[in-house]
Short mmCIF file of N, CA and C in Angstrom, two decimals:
data_model
loop_
_atom_site.label_atom_id
_atom_site.label_comp_id
_atom_site.label_asym_id
_atom_site.label_seq_id
_atom_site.Cartn_x
_atom_site.Cartn_y
_atom_site.Cartn_z
N UNK A 1 -9.93 -11.69 9.27
CA UNK A 1 -11.12 -11.96 10.15
C UNK A 1 -12.40 -11.90 9.40
N UNK A 2 -12.32 -11.29 8.25
CA UNK A 2 -13.57 -11.14 7.44
C UNK A 2 -14.14 -12.47 7.11
N UNK A 3 -13.42 -13.48 6.88
CA UNK A 3 -13.87 -14.86 6.55
C UNK A 3 -14.12 -15.77 7.70
N UNK A 4 -13.85 -15.24 8.93
CA UNK A 4 -14.16 -16.09 10.10
C UNK A 4 -15.14 -15.40 11.01
N UNK A 5 -15.90 -14.41 10.56
CA UNK A 5 -16.93 -13.77 11.30
C UNK A 5 -18.32 -14.13 10.81
N UNK A 6 -19.28 -13.33 11.41
CA UNK A 6 -20.70 -13.57 10.94
C UNK A 6 -20.89 -13.24 9.49
N UNK A 7 -19.98 -12.50 8.85
CA UNK A 7 -20.19 -12.05 7.49
C UNK A 7 -20.14 -13.32 6.54
N UNK A 8 -19.45 -14.40 6.95
CA UNK A 8 -19.13 -15.49 6.18
C UNK A 8 -19.75 -16.76 6.60
N UNK A 9 -20.31 -17.52 5.72
CA UNK A 9 -20.79 -18.83 6.14
C UNK A 9 -20.12 -19.83 5.18
N UNK A 10 -19.55 -20.84 5.79
CA UNK A 10 -18.79 -21.94 4.92
C UNK A 10 -19.68 -22.60 4.03
N UNK A 11 -20.93 -22.95 4.46
CA UNK A 11 -21.74 -23.76 3.53
C UNK A 11 -22.25 -22.97 2.37
N UNK A 12 -22.41 -21.65 2.40
CA UNK A 12 -22.78 -20.85 1.34
C UNK A 12 -21.62 -20.29 0.50
N UNK A 13 -20.46 -20.25 1.18
CA UNK A 13 -19.36 -19.61 0.57
C UNK A 13 -19.60 -18.18 0.04
N UNK A 14 -20.31 -17.43 0.80
CA UNK A 14 -20.67 -16.12 0.47
C UNK A 14 -20.25 -15.16 1.71
N UNK A 15 -19.90 -13.98 1.27
CA UNK A 15 -19.54 -13.00 2.24
C UNK A 15 -20.66 -11.86 2.19
N UNK A 16 -21.21 -11.56 3.30
CA UNK A 16 -22.33 -10.58 3.32
C UNK A 16 -21.76 -9.32 3.98
N UNK A 17 -21.80 -8.23 3.23
CA UNK A 17 -21.35 -7.02 3.67
C UNK A 17 -22.54 -6.01 3.48
N UNK A 18 -23.30 -5.84 4.58
CA UNK A 18 -24.49 -4.94 4.50
C UNK A 18 -24.08 -3.56 4.08
N UNK A 19 -24.90 -3.03 3.24
CA UNK A 19 -24.70 -1.67 2.81
C UNK A 19 -23.71 -1.44 1.65
N UNK A 20 -23.09 -2.55 1.21
CA UNK A 20 -22.07 -2.37 0.11
C UNK A 20 -22.66 -2.82 -1.09
N UNK A 21 -22.69 -1.94 -2.11
CA UNK A 21 -23.16 -2.18 -3.49
C UNK A 21 -22.31 -3.15 -4.20
N UNK A 22 -22.87 -4.01 -5.00
CA UNK A 22 -22.13 -5.04 -5.71
C UNK A 22 -21.03 -4.27 -6.67
N UNK A 23 -21.47 -3.23 -7.27
CA UNK A 23 -20.54 -2.51 -8.26
C UNK A 23 -19.37 -2.02 -7.43
N UNK A 24 -19.46 -1.43 -6.29
CA UNK A 24 -18.42 -0.94 -5.49
C UNK A 24 -17.55 -2.05 -5.07
N UNK A 25 -18.11 -3.20 -4.53
CA UNK A 25 -17.31 -4.40 -4.18
C UNK A 25 -16.53 -4.91 -5.39
N UNK A 26 -17.08 -4.88 -6.60
CA UNK A 26 -16.35 -5.26 -7.80
C UNK A 26 -15.09 -4.48 -8.08
N UNK A 27 -15.27 -3.10 -7.95
CA UNK A 27 -14.06 -2.25 -7.98
C UNK A 27 -13.09 -2.48 -7.00
N UNK A 28 -13.49 -2.81 -5.74
CA UNK A 28 -12.54 -3.05 -4.63
C UNK A 28 -11.80 -4.31 -4.85
N UNK A 29 -12.55 -5.30 -5.44
CA UNK A 29 -11.85 -6.67 -5.70
C UNK A 29 -10.89 -6.48 -6.78
N UNK A 30 -11.27 -5.62 -7.82
CA UNK A 30 -10.37 -5.31 -8.94
C UNK A 30 -9.05 -4.67 -8.37
N UNK A 31 -9.24 -3.73 -7.44
CA UNK A 31 -8.07 -3.08 -6.86
C UNK A 31 -7.18 -4.09 -6.17
N UNK A 32 -7.89 -5.01 -5.34
CA UNK A 32 -7.10 -5.95 -4.60
C UNK A 32 -6.28 -6.89 -5.41
N UNK A 33 -6.73 -7.20 -6.54
CA UNK A 33 -6.05 -8.13 -7.40
C UNK A 33 -5.12 -7.49 -8.44
N UNK A 34 -5.59 -6.32 -8.96
CA UNK A 34 -4.81 -5.67 -10.03
C UNK A 34 -4.14 -4.34 -9.61
N UNK A 35 -4.46 -3.81 -8.48
CA UNK A 35 -4.02 -2.52 -8.08
C UNK A 35 -4.44 -1.46 -9.00
N UNK A 36 -5.64 -1.67 -9.64
CA UNK A 36 -6.22 -0.63 -10.60
C UNK A 36 -7.56 -0.26 -10.04
N UNK A 37 -7.83 0.97 -10.17
CA UNK A 37 -9.15 1.59 -9.56
C UNK A 37 -9.66 2.60 -10.50
N UNK A 38 -10.97 2.29 -10.97
CA UNK A 38 -11.67 3.20 -11.88
C UNK A 38 -12.51 4.20 -11.01
N UNK A 39 -11.91 5.33 -10.56
CA UNK A 39 -12.59 6.31 -9.82
C UNK A 39 -13.29 7.34 -10.72
N UNK A 40 -14.50 7.64 -10.38
CA UNK A 40 -15.22 8.57 -11.18
C UNK A 40 -16.17 9.46 -10.17
N UNK A 41 -16.63 10.56 -10.77
CA UNK A 41 -17.51 11.42 -10.00
C UNK A 41 -18.70 10.53 -9.45
N UNK A 42 -19.14 9.61 -10.19
CA UNK A 42 -20.32 8.74 -9.86
C UNK A 42 -20.08 7.81 -8.65
N UNK A 43 -18.79 7.32 -8.49
CA UNK A 43 -18.47 6.40 -7.53
C UNK A 43 -17.60 6.69 -6.41
N UNK A 44 -17.02 7.82 -6.48
CA UNK A 44 -16.05 8.23 -5.51
C UNK A 44 -16.47 8.28 -4.12
N UNK A 45 -17.61 8.77 -3.86
CA UNK A 45 -18.14 8.82 -2.49
C UNK A 45 -18.47 7.49 -1.92
N UNK A 46 -19.10 6.65 -2.71
CA UNK A 46 -19.43 5.25 -2.18
C UNK A 46 -18.20 4.48 -2.11
N UNK A 47 -17.12 4.62 -2.97
CA UNK A 47 -15.84 3.85 -2.85
C UNK A 47 -15.18 4.38 -1.56
N UNK A 48 -15.16 5.63 -1.19
CA UNK A 48 -14.45 6.23 0.03
C UNK A 48 -15.20 5.75 1.21
N UNK A 49 -16.51 5.65 1.18
CA UNK A 49 -17.31 5.18 2.43
C UNK A 49 -16.93 3.67 2.72
N UNK A 50 -17.03 2.91 1.52
CA UNK A 50 -16.76 1.54 1.69
C UNK A 50 -15.32 1.20 2.13
N UNK A 51 -14.37 1.95 1.50
CA UNK A 51 -13.00 1.75 1.84
C UNK A 51 -12.75 2.17 3.26
N UNK A 52 -13.33 3.13 3.87
CA UNK A 52 -13.37 3.47 5.28
C UNK A 52 -13.87 2.34 6.03
N UNK A 53 -14.95 1.73 5.63
CA UNK A 53 -15.71 0.61 6.37
C UNK A 53 -14.87 -0.56 6.45
N UNK A 54 -14.01 -0.83 5.30
CA UNK A 54 -13.19 -2.02 5.27
C UNK A 54 -11.85 -1.77 5.53
N UNK A 55 -11.49 -0.54 5.89
CA UNK A 55 -10.05 -0.09 6.17
C UNK A 55 -9.10 -0.37 5.14
N UNK A 56 -9.48 0.05 3.91
CA UNK A 56 -8.51 -0.22 2.79
C UNK A 56 -7.87 1.19 2.49
N UNK A 57 -6.65 1.37 3.15
CA UNK A 57 -6.05 2.68 3.04
C UNK A 57 -5.62 3.10 1.68
N UNK A 58 -5.21 2.16 0.81
CA UNK A 58 -4.85 2.52 -0.57
C UNK A 58 -6.05 3.19 -1.32
N UNK A 59 -7.22 2.58 -1.11
CA UNK A 59 -8.35 3.15 -1.90
C UNK A 59 -8.79 4.48 -1.25
N UNK A 60 -8.67 4.50 0.05
CA UNK A 60 -9.06 5.85 0.72
C UNK A 60 -8.09 6.88 0.13
N UNK A 61 -6.81 6.69 0.02
CA UNK A 61 -5.85 7.67 -0.44
C UNK A 61 -6.23 8.03 -1.90
N UNK A 62 -6.54 7.12 -2.74
CA UNK A 62 -6.82 7.26 -4.10
C UNK A 62 -8.12 8.16 -4.25
N UNK A 63 -9.12 7.87 -3.47
CA UNK A 63 -10.49 8.66 -3.51
C UNK A 63 -10.20 10.07 -2.96
N UNK A 64 -9.45 10.15 -1.92
CA UNK A 64 -9.14 11.63 -1.38
C UNK A 64 -8.41 12.38 -2.35
N UNK A 65 -7.37 11.74 -3.05
CA UNK A 65 -6.58 12.49 -3.99
C UNK A 65 -7.53 12.88 -5.20
N UNK A 66 -8.37 11.98 -5.59
CA UNK A 66 -9.29 12.34 -6.74
C UNK A 66 -10.16 13.49 -6.32
N UNK A 67 -10.72 13.50 -5.14
CA UNK A 67 -11.66 14.58 -4.71
C UNK A 67 -10.82 15.89 -4.55
N UNK A 68 -9.54 15.81 -4.14
CA UNK A 68 -8.68 17.04 -3.94
C UNK A 68 -8.46 17.62 -5.35
N UNK A 69 -8.17 16.85 -6.37
CA UNK A 69 -7.88 17.30 -7.64
C UNK A 69 -9.14 17.78 -8.44
N UNK A 70 -10.23 17.46 -7.84
CA UNK A 70 -11.48 17.92 -8.52
C UNK A 70 -12.29 18.96 -7.72
N UNK A 71 -11.54 19.66 -6.81
CA UNK A 71 -12.28 20.61 -6.00
C UNK A 71 -12.63 21.80 -6.89
N UNK A 72 -13.85 22.33 -6.72
CA UNK A 72 -14.33 23.48 -7.43
C UNK A 72 -15.04 24.44 -6.45
N UNK A 73 -15.24 25.69 -6.88
CA UNK A 73 -16.04 26.61 -6.05
C UNK A 73 -17.41 26.02 -5.70
N UNK A 74 -17.97 25.16 -6.64
CA UNK A 74 -19.36 24.62 -6.41
C UNK A 74 -19.35 23.47 -5.51
N UNK A 75 -18.28 22.65 -5.37
CA UNK A 75 -18.33 21.49 -4.60
C UNK A 75 -17.44 21.44 -3.41
N UNK A 76 -16.64 22.44 -3.22
CA UNK A 76 -15.53 22.42 -2.09
C UNK A 76 -16.18 22.38 -0.74
N UNK A 77 -17.21 23.00 -0.48
CA UNK A 77 -17.84 23.00 0.84
C UNK A 77 -18.55 21.64 1.08
N UNK A 78 -19.19 21.15 0.14
CA UNK A 78 -19.80 19.81 0.38
C UNK A 78 -18.77 18.73 0.57
N UNK A 79 -17.70 18.84 -0.18
CA UNK A 79 -16.47 17.91 0.00
C UNK A 79 -15.86 17.96 1.38
N UNK A 80 -15.76 19.32 1.83
CA UNK A 80 -15.15 19.55 3.20
C UNK A 80 -16.03 19.04 4.23
N UNK A 81 -17.39 19.07 4.12
CA UNK A 81 -18.27 18.46 5.10
C UNK A 81 -18.22 16.99 5.05
N UNK A 82 -18.19 16.39 3.75
CA UNK A 82 -18.10 14.95 3.62
C UNK A 82 -16.83 14.43 4.34
N UNK A 83 -15.71 15.15 4.08
CA UNK A 83 -14.47 14.72 4.59
C UNK A 83 -14.48 14.67 6.15
N UNK A 84 -15.06 15.62 6.63
CA UNK A 84 -15.21 15.85 8.11
C UNK A 84 -16.06 14.70 8.66
N UNK A 85 -17.15 14.37 7.98
CA UNK A 85 -18.02 13.24 8.48
C UNK A 85 -17.42 11.91 8.44
N UNK A 86 -16.40 11.71 7.44
CA UNK A 86 -15.80 10.47 7.28
C UNK A 86 -14.39 10.40 7.72
N UNK A 87 -14.01 11.37 8.53
CA UNK A 87 -12.66 11.32 9.14
C UNK A 87 -11.53 11.38 8.21
N UNK A 88 -11.73 12.14 7.05
CA UNK A 88 -10.65 12.22 6.13
C UNK A 88 -10.05 13.56 6.31
N UNK A 89 -9.12 13.63 7.37
CA UNK A 89 -8.64 14.86 7.93
C UNK A 89 -7.82 15.60 6.92
N UNK A 90 -6.96 15.04 6.05
CA UNK A 90 -6.18 15.69 5.16
C UNK A 90 -7.01 16.25 4.04
N UNK A 91 -8.05 15.59 3.56
CA UNK A 91 -8.97 16.06 2.55
C UNK A 91 -9.70 17.27 3.13
N UNK A 92 -10.10 17.22 4.37
CA UNK A 92 -10.89 18.31 5.01
C UNK A 92 -10.02 19.55 4.96
N UNK A 93 -8.76 19.44 5.38
CA UNK A 93 -7.84 20.50 5.35
C UNK A 93 -7.70 21.02 4.06
N UNK A 94 -7.45 20.17 3.05
CA UNK A 94 -7.25 20.69 1.66
C UNK A 94 -8.51 21.43 1.12
N UNK A 95 -9.78 20.88 1.38
CA UNK A 95 -10.92 21.60 0.99
C UNK A 95 -11.10 22.91 1.66
N UNK A 96 -10.82 22.95 2.93
CA UNK A 96 -10.87 24.15 3.78
C UNK A 96 -9.91 25.28 3.22
N UNK A 97 -8.64 24.78 2.89
CA UNK A 97 -7.75 25.70 2.24
C UNK A 97 -8.27 26.23 0.90
N UNK A 98 -8.81 25.35 0.16
CA UNK A 98 -9.32 25.77 -1.21
C UNK A 98 -10.44 26.80 -0.91
N UNK A 99 -11.38 26.68 0.06
CA UNK A 99 -12.37 27.58 0.30
C UNK A 99 -11.69 28.86 0.66
N UNK A 100 -10.73 28.92 1.54
CA UNK A 100 -10.13 30.18 2.00
C UNK A 100 -9.46 30.88 0.74
N UNK A 101 -8.80 30.15 -0.08
CA UNK A 101 -8.01 30.73 -1.10
C UNK A 101 -8.93 31.22 -2.28
N UNK A 102 -10.16 30.59 -2.41
CA UNK A 102 -11.02 30.98 -3.44
C UNK A 102 -12.36 31.52 -2.88
N UNK A 103 -12.22 32.21 -1.81
CA UNK A 103 -13.47 32.66 -1.06
C UNK A 103 -14.43 33.40 -1.95
N UNK A 104 -13.96 34.35 -2.67
CA UNK A 104 -14.86 35.15 -3.50
C UNK A 104 -15.67 34.30 -4.53
N UNK A 105 -14.98 33.40 -5.14
CA UNK A 105 -15.62 32.51 -6.14
C UNK A 105 -16.56 31.49 -5.38
N UNK A 106 -16.23 31.00 -4.24
CA UNK A 106 -17.02 30.16 -3.47
C UNK A 106 -18.28 30.85 -2.99
N UNK A 107 -18.11 32.14 -2.58
CA UNK A 107 -19.28 32.86 -2.02
C UNK A 107 -20.31 33.27 -3.03
N UNK A 108 -19.95 33.29 -4.25
CA UNK A 108 -20.92 33.64 -5.35
C UNK A 108 -22.06 32.71 -5.69
#
C-alpha cells in the first residue's frame, strides 16, 4: 500500500515519508535488500522509531536487542522510558529488570 497511497506519485516516481531522514531510509533499504543493518548508538533510536512507523518487525527486534545489550546504569532509565513511549514492551521489561537488579549503581 505504500506505493498506492498519497506517499507515492507515479509521475515523480518518488515516495515521500514525512519525518524520515534519508540516512535512516538508506539503512532500511539496505536491510530490505541485504538483511544487513548497521546499528549504532547514533542511529538506533531513529531506526527504531522509523521501523515502528513502517511496521518493520525485523528492524524493531534488532534495535531492541541492541539497546538491551547496551544497557548501563547511566542509560537504563531513559531507555525504559523510550521503550514505553514507543510500545516496545519487551525492551521496557528488560530495562526495568536491569534497573531493579542494579538499583544501587543506577541510583548513584
